[in-house]
CSV table of C-alpha atoms and ligand atoms in Angstrom, one decimal:
chain,number,residue,atom,x,y,z
H,1,UNK,CA,-13.9,-12.4,-37.6
H,2,UNK,CA,-13.9,-12.1,-33.8
H,3,UNK,CA,-15.4,-15.1,-31.9
H,4,UNK,CA,-18.2,-14.8,-29.4
H,5,UNK,CA,-16.0,-14.3,-26.4
H,6,UNK,CA,-14.1,-11.5,-28.0
H,7,UNK,CA,-17.3,-9.8,-29.2
H,8,UNK,CA,-18.7,-10.1,-25.7
H,9,UNK,CA,-15.5,-8.4,-24.2
H,10,UNK,CA,-15.6,-5.7,-26.8
H,11,UNK,CA,-19.2,-4.9,-25.8
H,12,UNK,CA,-18.3,-4.7,-22.2
H,13,UNK,CA,-15.3,-2.4,-22.9
H,14,UNK,CA,-17.6,-0.2,-24.9
H,15,UNK,CA,-20.1,-0.1,-22.0
H,16,UNK,CA,-17.2,1.1,-19.7
H,17,UNK,CA,-16.3,3.8,-22.2
H,18,UNK,CA,-20.0,5.0,-22.4
H,19,UNK,CA,-20.2,5.0,-18.6
H,20,UNK,CA,-17.1,7.1,-18.3
H,21,UNK,CA,-15.3,4.5,-16.2
H,22,UNK,CA,-12.9,3.2,-18.7
H,23,UNK,CA,-9.4,3.6,-17.3
H,24,UNK,CA,-6.7,5.2,-19.4
H,25,UNK,CA,-3.0,5.5,-18.5
H,26,UNK,CA,-0.9,8.6,-18.9
H,27,UNK,CA,2.4,8.0,-20.6
H,28,UNK,CA,5.3,9.2,-18.5
H,29,UNK,CA,8.3,10.3,-20.6
H,30,UNK,CA,10.9,10.0,-17.8
H,31,UNK,CA,11.4,8.8,-14.2
H,32,UNK,CA,8.8,8.7,-11.4
H,33,UNK,CA,9.5,11.7,-9.1
H,34,UNK,CA,8.0,14.7,-7.4
H,35,UNK,CA,7.5,16.1,-10.9
H,36,UNK,CA,7.1,13.9,-14.0
H,37,UNK,CA,7.1,14.6,-17.7
H,38,UNK,CA,3.9,13.9,-19.6
H,39,UNK,CA,3.3,15.1,-23.2
H,40,UNK,CA,6.5,17.1,-23.1
H,41,UNK,CA,5.8,19.1,-20.0
H,42,UNK,CA,6.5,18.7,-16.3
H,43,UNK,CA,3.6,18.2,-13.9
H,44,UNK,CA,3.6,17.8,-10.1
H,45,UNK,CA,3.1,14.1,-9.2
H,46,UNK,CA,0.5,14.1,-6.5
H,47,UNK,CA,-0.7,10.5,-6.8
H,48,UNK,CA,2.1,8.1,-6.4
H,49,UNK,CA,3.3,6.1,-3.4
H,50,UNK,CA,6.8,7.6,-3.7
H,51,UNK,CA,6.4,8.7,-0.1
H,52,UNK,CA,10.1,9.2,0.7
H,53,UNK,CA,11.1,10.3,-2.7
H,54,UNK,CA,13.4,7.3,-3.2
H,55,UNK,CA,11.9,6.1,-6.6
H,56,UNK,CA,14.6,8.1,-8.5
H,57,UNK,CA,17.1,8.7,-5.8
H,58,UNK,CA,20.7,8.6,-7.0
H,59,UNK,CA,21.9,6.2,-4.3
H,60,UNK,CA,19.0,3.7,-5.1
H,61,UNK,CA,19.8,4.0,-8.8
H,62,UNK,CA,23.5,3.4,-8.2
H,63,UNK,CA,22.7,0.4,-5.9
H,64,UNK,CA,20.6,-1.2,-8.7
H,65,UNK,CA,23.2,-0.5,-11.3
H,66,UNK,CA,26.1,-1.9,-9.2
H,67,UNK,CA,24.0,-5.0,-8.4
H,68,UNK,CA,23.4,-5.7,-12.1
H,69,UNK,CA,27.2,-5.7,-12.6
H,70,UNK,CA,27.9,-7.8,-9.5
H,71,UNK,CA,25.0,-10.2,-9.5
H,72,UNK,CA,23.6,-10.1,-13.0
H,73,UNK,CA,20.1,-9.3,-14.2
H,74,UNK,CA,17.7,-12.2,-13.3
H,75,UNK,CA,17.5,-15.3,-11.1
H,76,UNK,CA,16.0,-17.5,-13.8
H,77,UNK,CA,14.1,-19.6,-11.4
H,78,UNK,CA,12.8,-19.9,-7.8
H,79,UNK,CA,15.1,-19.9,-4.9
H,80,UNK,CA,14.7,-23.5,-3.7
H,81,UNK,CA,15.6,-24.7,-7.2
H,82,UNK,CA,18.3,-22.4,-8.5
H,83,UNK,CA,19.7,-21.0,-5.3
H,84,UNK,CA,19.4,-17.9,-3.1
H,85,UNK,CA,21.7,-14.9,-3.4
H,86,UNK,CA,23.4,-13.7,-0.3
H,87,UNK,CA,21.6,-10.4,-1.0
H,88,UNK,CA,18.2,-12.1,-0.5
H,89,UNK,CA,19.2,-13.4,2.9
H,90,UNK,CA,20.6,-10.0,3.9
H,91,UNK,CA,17.4,-8.3,3.0
H,92,UNK,CA,15.2,-10.8,4.8
H,93,UNK,CA,17.3,-10.3,7.9
H,94,UNK,CA,17.0,-6.6,7.5
H,95,UNK,CA,13.3,-6.8,7.3
H,96,UNK,CA,13.0,-9.1,10.3
H,97,UNK,CA,15.1,-6.6,12.3
H,98,UNK,CA,13.1,-3.7,11.1
H,99,UNK,CA,9.9,-5.2,12.5
H,100,UNK,CA,11.6,-6.8,15.5
H,101,UNK,CA,10.4,-10.2,14.2
H,102,UNK,CA,12.1,-13.6,14.3
H,103,UNK,CA,12.3,-13.9,10.5
H,104,UNK,CA,11.1,-12.6,7.2
H,105,UNK,CA,10.5,-14.0,3.7
H,106,UNK,CA,10.6,-12.1,0.4
H,107,UNK,CA,8.0,-12.3,-2.4
H,108,UNK,CA,8.0,-10.4,-5.7
H,109,UNK,CA,5.1,-8.2,-4.4
H,110,UNK,CA,3.0,-7.7,-1.3
H,111,UNK,CA,0.1,-9.0,-3.5
H,112,UNK,CA,2.0,-12.3,-3.6
H,113,UNK,CA,2.8,-12.2,0.1
H,114,UNK,CA,-0.9,-11.8,0.9
H,115,UNK,CA,-1.8,-14.4,-1.6
H,116,UNK,CA,0.7,-16.8,0.0
H,117,UNK,CA,0.0,-16.2,3.7
H,118,UNK,CA,-3.5,-17.2,4.5
H,119,UNK,CA,-3.8,-20.3,2.3
H,120,UNK,CA,-0.5,-21.6,3.6
H,121,UNK,CA,-0.9,-21.2,7.4
H,122,UNK,CA,-4.7,-21.8,7.7
H,123,UNK,CA,-6.7,-24.9,7.0
H,124,UNK,CA,-10.3,-26.2,7.3
H,125,UNK,CA,-10.6,-26.1,11.1
H,126,UNK,CA,-9.4,-22.5,11.2
H,127,UNK,CA,-11.0,-19.0,10.7
H,128,UNK,CA,-10.0,-15.6,9.4
H,129,UNK,CA,-11.6,-12.3,10.3
H,130,UNK,CA,-11.0,-9.4,7.9
H,131,UNK,CA,-11.9,-5.7,8.0
H,132,UNK,CA,-14.4,-5.0,5.2
H,133,UNK,CA,-12.1,-2.2,3.8
H,134,UNK,CA,-9.0,-4.4,3.6
H,135,UNK,CA,-6.9,-4.2,0.4
H,136,UNK,CA,-7.9,-6.4,-2.5
H,137,UNK,CA,-4.8,-8.6,-2.1
H,138,UNK,CA,-6.0,-9.6,1.4
H,139,UNK,CA,-9.5,-10.3,0.1
H,140,UNK,CA,-8.1,-12.5,-2.7
H,141,UNK,CA,-5.5,-14.1,-0.4
H,142,UNK,CA,-8.3,-15.1,2.0
H,143,UNK,CA,-10.4,-16.5,-1.0
H,144,UNK,CA,-7.6,-18.9,-1.6
H,145,UNK,CA,-7.7,-20.5,1.9
H,146,UNK,CA,-9.9,-23.1,3.3
H,147,UNK,CA,-10.5,-21.5,6.6
H,148,UNK,CA,-13.9,-20.1,7.6
H,149,UNK,CA,-14.2,-16.5,6.5
H,150,UNK,CA,-15.6,-13.6,8.5
H,151,UNK,CA,-15.8,-10.0,7.4
H,152,UNK,CA,-16.2,-7.4,10.1
H,153,UNK,CA,-17.6,-3.8,9.6
H,154,UNK,CA,-14.8,-1.4,9.1
H,155,UNK,CA,-12.8,-0.7,12.3
H,156,UNK,CA,-15.7,-2.0,14.4
H,157,UNK,CA,-14.0,-3.8,17.2
H,158,UNK,CA,-17.2,-4.5,19.1
H,159,UNK,CA,-18.6,-6.3,16.0
H,160,UNK,CA,-15.3,-8.2,15.7
H,161,UNK,CA,-15.3,-9.2,19.3
H,162,UNK,CA,-18.8,-10.6,18.9
H,163,UNK,CA,-17.8,-12.6,15.8
H,164,UNK,CA,-14.8,-13.9,17.7
H,165,UNK,CA,-17.0,-14.9,20.6
H,166,UNK,CA,-19.3,-16.8,18.3
H,167,UNK,CA,-16.6,-18.7,16.5
H,168,UNK,CA,-15.0,-21.9,17.9
H,169,UNK,CA,-12.4,-22.6,15.2
H,170,UNK,CA,-9.0,-24.1,16.0
H,171,UNK,CA,-6.8,-21.2,15.1
H,172,UNK,CA,-8.2,-17.7,14.5
H,173,UNK,CA,-6.5,-14.9,12.5
H,174,UNK,CA,-7.6,-11.3,12.4
H,175,UNK,CA,-6.2,-9.2,9.5
H,176,UNK,CA,-6.2,-5.5,8.9
H,177,UNK,CA,-4.5,-2.9,6.8
H,178,UNK,CA,-2.3,-0.8,9.0
H,179,UNK,CA,-3.3,2.2,6.9
H,180,UNK,CA,-6.5,2.2,4.8
H,181,UNK,CA,-5.3,3.7,1.5
H,182,UNK,CA,-8.4,5.5,0.3
H,183,UNK,CA,-8.6,7.5,3.6
H,184,UNK,CA,-5.1,7.6,5.0
H,185,UNK,CA,-6.8,6.3,8.1
H,186,UNK,CA,-4.9,4.2,10.7
H,187,UNK,CA,-6.2,1.0,12.2
H,188,UNK,CA,-6.2,1.0,16.0
H,189,UNK,CA,-3.5,-1.6,16.4
H,190,UNK,CA,-3.2,-1.3,20.2
H,191,UNK,CA,-6.9,-2.1,20.6
H,192,UNK,CA,-6.7,-4.9,18.0
H,193,UNK,CA,-3.7,-6.4,19.8
H,194,UNK,CA,-5.5,-6.3,23.1
H,195,UNK,CA,-8.6,-7.9,21.6
H,196,UNK,CA,-6.7,-10.6,19.8
H,197,UNK,CA,-4.7,-11.4,23.0
H,198,UNK,CA,-7.9,-11.7,25.0
H,199,UNK,CA,-9.7,-13.8,22.4
H,200,UNK,CA,-6.9,-16.2,21.5
H,201,UNK,CA,-6.4,-14.8,17.9
H,202,UNK,CA,-3.4,-13.9,15.9
H,203,UNK,CA,-3.2,-10.4,14.4
H,204,UNK,CA,-1.9,-9.9,10.9
H,205,UNK,CA,-1.2,-6.3,9.8
H,206,UNK,CA,-0.6,-5.3,6.1
H,207,UNK,CA,1.5,-2.2,6.6
H,208,UNK,CA,2.2,-1.4,3.0
H,209,UNK,CA,1.2,2.2,3.2
H,210,UNK,CA,3.0,2.9,6.5
H,211,UNK,CA,6.4,1.2,6.1
H,212,UNK,CA,8.9,4.0,5.9
H,213,UNK,CA,6.1,6.5,6.4
H,214,UNK,CA,4.8,6.4,9.9
H,215,UNK,CA,6.6,6.4,13.3
H,216,UNK,CA,9.7,8.5,14.0
H,217,UNK,CA,12.0,5.9,12.4
H,218,UNK,CA,9.5,5.0,9.7
H,219,UNK,CA,8.8,1.6,11.2
H,220,UNK,CA,5.1,2.0,10.4
H,221,UNK,CA,1.7,2.1,12.1
H,222,UNK,CA,2.8,0.1,15.1
H,223,UNK,CA,5.7,2.5,15.8
H,224,UNK,CA,3.4,5.4,15.4
H,225,UNK,CA,1.0,3.9,18.0
H,226,UNK,CA,3.6,2.7,20.5
H,227,UNK,CA,3.3,-1.0,19.8
H,228,UNK,CA,6.3,-1.6,17.6
H,229,UNK,CA,7.7,-5.2,17.9
H,230,UNK,CA,4.4,-6.5,19.2
H,231,UNK,CA,2.6,-7.3,15.9
H,232,UNK,CA,2.6,-11.1,15.5
H,233,UNK,CA,2.7,-11.1,11.6
H,234,UNK,CA,3.3,-8.2,9.3
H,235,UNK,CA,3.0,-8.1,5.5
H,236,UNK,CA,4.3,-5.2,3.5
H,237,UNK,CA,5.7,-3.9,0.2
H,238,UNK,CA,9.0,-2.5,-1.1
H,239,UNK,CA,7.0,-1.0,-3.9
H,240,UNK,CA,5.9,2.2,-2.2
H,241,UNK,CA,8.1,4.3,0.2
H,242,UNK,CA,11.1,2.0,0.1
H,243,UNK,CA,12.2,2.6,-3.5
H,244,UNK,CA,8.9,1.9,-5.2
H,245,UNK,CA,10.1,-0.8,-7.6
H,246,UNK,CA,8.7,-4.2,-6.5
H,247,UNK,CA,8.9,-6.8,-3.7
H,248,UNK,CA,6.8,-7.8,-0.7
H,249,UNK,CA,7.4,-9.7,2.4
H,250,UNK,CA,6.0,-11.4,5.5
H,251,UNK,CA,7.7,-10.9,8.8
H,252,UNK,CA,6.8,-12.9,11.9
H,253,UNK,CA,7.6,-16.0,14.0
H,254,UNK,CA,10.2,-18.3,12.5
H,255,UNK,CA,7.7,-21.2,12.2
H,256,UNK,CA,5.4,-19.0,10.1
H,257,UNK,CA,8.2,-17.9,7.8
H,258,UNK,CA,9.7,-21.4,7.5
H,259,UNK,CA,6.2,-22.8,6.7
H,260,UNK,CA,5.8,-20.2,4.0
H,261,UNK,CA,9.2,-21.1,2.6
H,262,UNK,CA,8.3,-24.8,2.5
H,263,UNK,CA,4.8,-24.6,1.3
H,264,UNK,CA,3.6,-21.2,0.0
H,265,UNK,CA,2.8,-21.5,-3.7
H,266,UNK,CA,3.9,-18.0,-4.9
H,267,UNK,CA,7.3,-18.7,-3.2
H,268,UNK,CA,7.7,-22.2,-4.7
H,269,UNK,CA,6.3,-21.5,-8.2
H,270,UNK,CA,7.2,-18.0,-9.1
H,271,UNK,CA,10.6,-16.4,-9.8
H,272,UNK,CA,12.7,-14.9,-7.1
H,273,UNK,CA,13.0,-11.1,-6.7
H,274,UNK,CA,15.8,-9.9,-9.1
H,275,UNK,CA,19.1,-9.0,-7.4
H,276,UNK,CA,19.1,-5.4,-8.5
H,277,UNK,CA,15.8,-4.8,-6.7
H,278,UNK,CA,17.0,-6.6,-3.6
H,279,UNK,CA,20.2,-4.5,-3.5
H,280,UNK,CA,18.3,-1.2,-4.1
H,281,UNK,CA,15.8,-2.1,-1.4
H,282,UNK,CA,18.8,-2.6,1.0
H,283,UNK,CA,20.0,0.8,0.0
H,284,UNK,CA,16.5,2.2,0.7
H,285,UNK,CA,16.6,0.8,4.3
H,286,UNK,CA,20.1,2.3,4.7
H,287,UNK,CA,18.8,5.7,3.5
H,288,UNK,CA,15.8,5.5,5.8
H,289,UNK,CA,18.0,4.8,8.8
H,290,UNK,CA,20.7,7.3,7.9
H,291,UNK,CA,18.2,10.1,7.1
H,292,UNK,CA,15.2,9.9,9.4
H,293,UNK,CA,14.7,13.5,8.6
H,294,UNK,CA,13.0,12.3,5.4
H,295,UNK,CA,10.2,10.8,7.5
H,296,UNK,CA,10.0,14.1,9.4
H,297,UNK,CA,9.9,16.1,6.1
H,298,UNK,CA,7.1,13.9,4.8
H,299,UNK,CA,5.1,14.5,8.0
H,300,UNK,CA,5.7,18.3,7.8
H,301,UNK,CA,4.8,18.4,4.0
H,302,UNK,CA,1.6,16.5,4.8
H,303,UNK,CA,0.7,18.8,7.7
H,304,UNK,CA,1.3,21.9,5.6
H,305,UNK,CA,-0.7,20.6,2.7
H,306,UNK,CA,-3.7,19.6,4.8
H,307,UNK,CA,-3.7,22.9,6.6
H,308,UNK,CA,-3.4,24.9,3.3
H,309,UNK,CA,-6.4,23.0,1.8
H,310,UNK,CA,-8.5,23.5,4.9
H,311,UNK,CA,-7.7,27.2,4.9
H,312,UNK,CA,-9.0,27.3,1.4
H,313,UNK,CA,-12.3,25.8,2.6
H,314,UNK,CA,-11.9,22.2,1.5
H,315,UNK,CA,-13.4,19.2,3.4
H,316,UNK,CA,-10.1,17.5,4.3
H,317,UNK,CA,-10.4,14.7,6.9
H,318,UNK,CA,-8.3,14.8,10.0
H,319,UNK,CA,-5.1,12.7,9.8
H,320,UNK,CA,-1.4,12.4,9.7
H,321,UNK,CA,-0.9,10.1,6.8
H,322,UNK,CA,0.4,11.5,3.4
H,323,UNK,CA,-2.7,10.2,1.7
H,324,UNK,CA,-4.9,13.3,1.8
H,325,UNK,CA,-8.4,12.8,0.4
H,326,UNK,CA,-10.2,15.9,-0.8
H,327,UNK,CA,-13.9,15.1,-0.7
H,328,UNK,CA,-15.9,16.2,-3.7
H,329,UNK,CA,-18.9,13.8,-3.5
H,330,UNK,CA,-19.8,12.8,-7.0
H,331,UNK,CA,-17.8,10.3,-9.0
H,332,UNK,CA,-18.1,12.1,-12.4
H,333,UNK,CA,-17.1,15.4,-10.7
H,334,UNK,CA,-14.0,13.8,-9.2
H,335,UNK,CA,-12.9,12.4,-12.6
H,336,UNK,CA,-13.6,15.8,-14.2
H,337,UNK,CA,-11.6,17.7,-11.6
H,338,UNK,CA,-8.7,15.3,-11.9
H,339,UNK,CA,-8.7,16.2,-15.7
H,340,UNK,CA,-8.9,19.9,-15.0
H,341,UNK,CA,-6.0,19.7,-12.5
H,342,UNK,CA,-3.9,17.9,-15.0
H,343,UNK,CA,-4.4,20.7,-17.5
H,344,UNK,CA,-3.1,23.0,-14.7
H,345,UNK,CA,0.0,20.9,-14.2
H,346,UNK,CA,-1.1,18.8,-11.3
H,347,UNK,CA,-1.4,15.0,-11.6
H,348,UNK,CA,-3.9,13.7,-9.1
H,349,UNK,CA,-6.4,10.8,-9.3
H,350,UNK,CA,-10.1,11.0,-8.7
H,351,UNK,CA,-11.7,8.0,-7.0
H,352,UNK,CA,-15.4,7.2,-6.9
H,353,UNK,CA,-17.9,4.4,-6.5
H,354,UNK,CA,-17.3,1.4,-6.3
H,355,UNK,CA,-13.7,2.0,-5.0
H,356,UNK,CA,-15.2,4.3,-2.3
H,357,UNK,CA,-18.8,4.5,-1.0
H,358,UNK,CA,-21.4,6.3,-3.1
H,359,UNK,CA,-21.4,10.1,-2.6
H,360,UNK,CA,-17.9,10.0,-1.2
H,361,UNK,CA,-15.9,10.5,-4.4
H,362,UNK,CA,-12.6,12.3,-3.8
H,363,UNK,CA,-9.4,13.5,-5.2
H,364,UNK,CA,-6.8,11.4,-3.5
H,365,UNK,CA,-3.7,13.5,-3.0
H,366,UNK,CA,-0.5,11.7,-1.9
H,367,UNK,CA,2.4,13.7,-0.5
H,368,UNK,CA,6.1,12.9,-0.8
H,369,UNK,CA,9.1,14.0,1.2
H,370,UNK,CA,10.5,15.0,-2.2
H,371,UNK,CA,7.9,17.7,-2.9
H,372,UNK,CA,9.1,21.2,-2.5
H,373,UNK,CA,6.9,23.8,-0.8
H,374,UNK,CA,6.6,25.5,-4.2
H,375,UNK,CA,5.2,22.3,-5.8
H,376,UNK,CA,2.7,21.8,-2.9
H,377,UNK,CA,1.7,25.5,-3.1
H,378,UNK,CA,1.1,25.2,-6.8
H,379,UNK,CA,-1.0,22.1,-6.2
H,380,UNK,CA,-3.1,23.8,-3.5
H,381,UNK,CA,-3.7,26.9,-5.8
H,382,UNK,CA,-4.8,24.7,-8.6
H,383,UNK,CA,-7.1,22.6,-6.4
H,384,UNK,CA,-8.6,25.7,-5.0
H,385,UNK,CA,-9.2,27.1,-8.5
H,386,UNK,CA,-10.9,24.1,-9.9
H,387,UNK,CA,-12.7,23.4,-6.5
H,388,UNK,CA,-14.1,27.0,-6.5
H,389,UNK,CA,-15.5,26.8,-10.0
H,390,UNK,CA,-17.0,23.4,-9.3
H,391,UNK,CA,-18.5,24.6,-6.0
H,392,UNK,CA,-16.9,21.9,-3.8
H,393,UNK,CA,-15.4,24.4,-1.3
H,394,UNK,CA,-17.4,24.1,1.9
H,395,UNK,CA,-16.3,27.3,3.7
R,1,PLP,C1,-2.5,-2.5,1.7
R,1,PLP,C2,-1.9,-3.0,0.5
R,1,PLP,N1,-1.4,-4.2,0.4
R,1,PLP,C3,-0.8,-4.7,-0.7
R,1,PLP,C4,-0.6,-3.9,-1.8
R,1,PLP,C5,0.0,-4.5,-3.0
R,1,PLP,O1,1.4,-4.2,-2.9
R,1,PLP,P1,2.3,-4.7,-4.1
R,1,PLP,O2,2.3,-3.5,-5.1
R,1,PLP,O3,3.7,-4.9,-3.5
R,1,PLP,O4,1.8,-5.9,-4.7
R,1,PLP,C6,-1.0,-2.6,-1.8
R,1,PLP,C7,-0.8,-1.8,-3.0
R,1,PLP,O5,-1.6,-1.0,-3.4
R,1,PLP,C8,-1.7,-2.1,-0.6
R,1,PLP,O6,-2.1,-0.8,-0.6
């Protein structure tokens, strides 16, 4: 006989089912790639963060396999207790160089990195200013810290300036996503840097969706905007463009990184990143540097896809990022179209309220350097077909 709590949760789950917002997961029968196998058939994957197509790349797979043989499977503890592999140190140095930072520290995810950062470096007399559309991991990371919290309207630098002017805290940190993942929209890092410098604040950028994606060498939003090497503190993930397995990091001044190593709870109390993932991530950085044409192909694929959808009459917002939202308005419609597209061999997610504002539901397409033109063309045809019958084509 279920207890009261279990019955309560069952009722809530049933309510989700009735509201049509219960999430189900599709079962993949093979590797994550430009096309994936589901229910015995191949479908075009248009909704993963596999931006550079490295999630199933032979060199990445080989690096992981070789590392299992050379370094074993797991670390079986945290680094300050059981030791640090040379591989961890090598990857941290690589990440620091990548961002032209003094130092970097690894976590098992960017979620953990964001959870670690604010609570460790800020205290009672300090303040943090966060864009209202920042990622959930930043929001939760800030919740864990004792500093005063301010939320500024999305990308509104005038409002941010006013908040900074009214605040007299000891240390002030402004934090933004480099790329906002529902829109593929870039933060204006140059303007934010300028504001932070004038107002005695430290800028933190979570560049998870731009690392390996933006800038000619894939260095991210800052490189794209001509301010590479100037961001005081960067957080990011190895779980998207750079192989897509797991791992996150903070890169910044040595004192910040050393403080995190001494005091941050996810570093001190949670297992180290497994060596196979560290080795494969190093291979991903090698591939990015050896083949910058991957970044160019991703850019070109994205441009082609956006243009093709616009030619078919869709409302596709301006942008250069491989997140390409196709606006459909209504949440139920976005979910329905996502299902219809899947039937046509295109795997794309529909997002609606509360993840995005009411009336702005969308199909969020994500392009990869691994997509062939044929795969993208099939996706555009299918989106046009279902969009036409649903009346969401604007032209
Ligand atoms: C901006 C941002 N930060 C952090 C994360 C979390 O990254 P990870 O999967 O490494 O925890 C994500 C993932 O969706 C993200 O988009």
